[in-house]
Amino acid sequence: MSSTAGRLVTSRSELDLDHPNLEDYLPSGSSINEPRGKLSLRDLLDISPTLTEAAGAIVDDSFTRCFKSNPPEPWNWNIYLFPLWCFGVVVRYCLLFPLRVVTLAFGWIIFLSLFIPVNALLKGQDRLRKKIERVLVEMICSFFVASWTGVVKYHGPRPSIRPKQVYVANHTSMIDFIVLEQMTAFAVIMQKHPGWVGLLQSTILESVGCIWFNRSEAKDREIVARKLRDHVQGTDNNPLLIFPEGTCVNNNYTVMFKKGAFELDCTVCPIAIKYNKIFVDAFWNSRKQSFTMHLLQLMTSWAVVCEVWYLEPQTIRPGETGIEFAERVRDMISLRAGLKKVPWDGYLKYSRPSSKHSERKQQSFAESILARLEEK
Amino acid sequence: MGNTSSILTQYDIEEVQSHCHDLFEQQEILSLYQRFCQLDRNAKGFISADEFLSVPEFAMNPLSQRLLKMVDGLNFKDFVAFLSAFSAKASLRQKVQLIFKVYDSDCNGKVSFKDIMEVLRDLSGSFMSDEQREEVLSQVLKESGYTSDSFLTVEDFVKIFGSCKPDMDVEIPVD
């Protein structure tokens, strides 16, 4: 019979320190730990609160809801609406799509024919080269946006190039970056992707000053943190854009912000992005679609309509921790874009929750049993 | 997508309804089917343990491993039958039967001292020692007229729970 009293497992991985107390957000439900006098056999055997929580999670949970892409409502089952819908499909696929492909191809030709020479020839004159490349990247992003008939309404002051500032935004799809980039050439921090996207990342985006990370590597975090710090200190670098959610969410919710962006000792400028779902659902469900398919889906829809709000820059208040600051900014963004907040770490998409959470439940259960045992 | 891989017909719904003893309305069964398809990512017809564990609220639950053994690989009909004990319409006996099944992991119809100890261990983890758990359990068993060698059956459980239904209702969200 091994004594387990001394073996308190406390998981101290960095991931845990990244977010506030989960229990503050989750409904406490019927608590197992209401001292109700002397302990009876029924009390000990009654596992119904724990079972109910588990069944409730199976039936519906706020985490999965964040990544649910709502299927489009079928409205074409009707004698006159159906032909109209068919006509719409024909227009979208046979008229709009080819036009858009041509536009995009045209944009790429212009871009590459200017970018490659500039990159090669102006190697010595960095300032001029960077300026031109900035303009070119903004241009190709405008072409991209045009290729989905993007209608973007910007509110608020245009971002400026200043040191010691960082932009944070909520994340729905990789196109967030393109939508923002067409207005200002940001340097973004992104997950390194395979395929043609990765190629673009290592060539063109490199010139704007983008930073790469790898979600699966733990040591990566310190390296990335250092790169971020170096970037914001530089005066001539493009403004840094970070998506603190760390993953794409379906534009109805926000998951917890990672505190990394908020501990860089500089001003944080929040940006809220909201897509209008009537035209197309811009959520990129990376588990279901590749980015290519996602782009094709956008290019065969009517339009991508969204609103972008540049909100008031915030600084960390005295006595505020990085996490509290991150949550405060998340409040601002969620309020502005009409998103609901959930207490989950976006990375739970890729990994299991740490045992710290179940340990907390175990602890409260144990304490209540022991307390009630004292009551005679 | 929350799309259903195959649409449920009226016959299917009625079959599932009778299998769960009419404890769910038809709308609720449709909602559960949507949820089932959402969790069952590659439309295999059952939800694997890994897919259950991808719901963080479930993975965090101390009894998740025990429940996984009961729900892993269930088809939709049995999935609904499992959840039927959580319907507000379920009787005390039906709810207690589910609780009994959670304790009776070897499905021999009897819950021993050891079985209860194992559940207690899941619930309290490292925050109580084995001696403390044994002490608590022996004491409450003795007070209710059982000993540590007793085997509890479903009937014993029903008697212990008395007339007070355990608070075990889950509402199925109906869009």
mmCIF file of N, CA and C in Angstrom, chain B residues 66 69 100-112 114-115 118 151:
data_model
loop_
_atom_site.group_PDB
_atom_site.id
_atom_site.type_symbol
_atom_site.label_atom_id
_atom_site.label_comp_id
_atom_site.label_asym_id
_atom_site.label_seq_id
_atom_site.Cartn_x
_atom_site.Cartn_y
_atom_site.Cartn_z
ATOM 1 N N ARG B 66 -12.736 6.396 -16.610
ATOM 2 C CA ARG B 66 -13.795 5.397 -16.351
ATOM 3 C C ARG B 66 -14.912 5.526 -17.364
ATOM 4 N N LYS B 69 -14.184 4.222 -20.883
ATOM 5 C CA LYS B 69 -14.358 2.787 -21.097
ATOM 6 C C LYS B 69 -15.816 2.478 -21.425
ATOM 7 N N PHE B 100 -24.229 2.992 -10.651
ATOM 8 C CA PHE B 100 -23.761 1.652 -10.304
ATOM 9 C C PHE B 100 -22.792 1.122 -11.357
ATOM 10 N N LYS B 101 -23.165 1.360 -12.633
ATOM 11 C CA LYS B 101 -22.313 0.852 -13.719
ATOM 12 C C LYS B 101 -20.936 1.504 -13.702
ATOM 13 N N VAL B 102 -20.891 2.772 -13.270
ATOM 14 C CA VAL B 102 -19.591 3.439 -13.213
ATOM 15 C C VAL B 102 -18.709 2.781 -12.156
ATOM 16 N N TYR B 103 -19.328 2.385 -11.051
ATOM 17 C CA TYR B 103 -18.548 1.722 -9.997
ATOM 18 C C TYR B 103 -18.169 0.309 -10.396
ATOM 19 N N ASP B 104 -19.133 -0.398 -11.024
ATOM 20 C CA ASP B 104 -18.934 -1.805 -11.333
ATOM 21 C C ASP B 104 -18.152 -1.954 -12.636
ATOM 22 N N SER B 105 -16.864 -1.642 -12.580
ATOM 23 C CA SER B 105 -16.087 -1.607 -13.819
ATOM 24 C C SER B 105 -15.886 -2.985 -14.420
ATOM 25 N N ASP B 106 -15.934 -4.048 -13.602
ATOM 26 C CA ASP B 106 -15.754 -5.379 -14.185
ATOM 27 C C ASP B 106 -17.094 -6.023 -14.547
ATOM 28 N N CYS B 107 -18.169 -5.243 -14.411
ATOM 29 C CA CYS B 107 -19.510 -5.659 -14.851
ATOM 30 C C CYS B 107 -19.935 -7.022 -14.318
ATOM 31 N N ASN B 108 -19.661 -7.283 -13.056
ATOM 32 C CA ASN B 108 -20.111 -8.562 -12.516
ATOM 33 C C ASN B 108 -21.347 -8.395 -11.646
ATOM 34 N N GLY B 109 -21.952 -7.218 -11.686
ATOM 35 C CA GLY B 109 -23.203 -7.000 -10.953
ATOM 36 C C GLY B 109 -23.004 -6.730 -9.473
ATOM 37 N N LYS B 110 -21.739 -6.682 -9.037
ATOM 38 C CA LYS B 110 -21.489 -6.456 -7.608
ATOM 39 C C LYS B 110 -20.423 -5.372 -7.464
ATOM 40 N N VAL B 111 -20.645 -4.501 -6.510
ATOM 41 C CA VAL B 111 -19.645 -3.464 -6.240
ATOM 42 C C VAL B 111 -18.984 -3.791 -4.910
ATOM 43 N N SER B 112 -17.681 -3.986 -4.961
ATOM 44 C CA SER B 112 -16.976 -4.370 -3.737
ATOM 45 C C SER B 112 -16.324 -3.141 -3.123
ATOM 46 N N LYS B 114 -13.264 -2.684 -2.852
ATOM 47 C CA LYS B 114 -12.156 -2.298 -3.733
ATOM 48 C C LYS B 114 -12.652 -1.408 -4.876
ATOM 49 N N ASP B 115 -13.832 -1.740 -5.440
ATOM 50 C CA ASP B 115 -14.369 -0.935 -6.550
ATOM 51 C C ASP B 115 -14.609 0.498 -6.084
ATOM 52 N N GLU B 118 -11.481 2.430 -5.717
ATOM 53 C CA GLU B 118 -10.885 2.886 -6.977
ATOM 54 C C GLU B 118 -11.526 4.175 -7.455
ATOM 55 N N PHE B 151 -20.698 -6.906 -0.550
ATOM 56 C CA PHE B 151 -20.820 -6.621 -1.966
ATOM 57 C C PHE B 151 -22.142 -5.899 -2.160
#
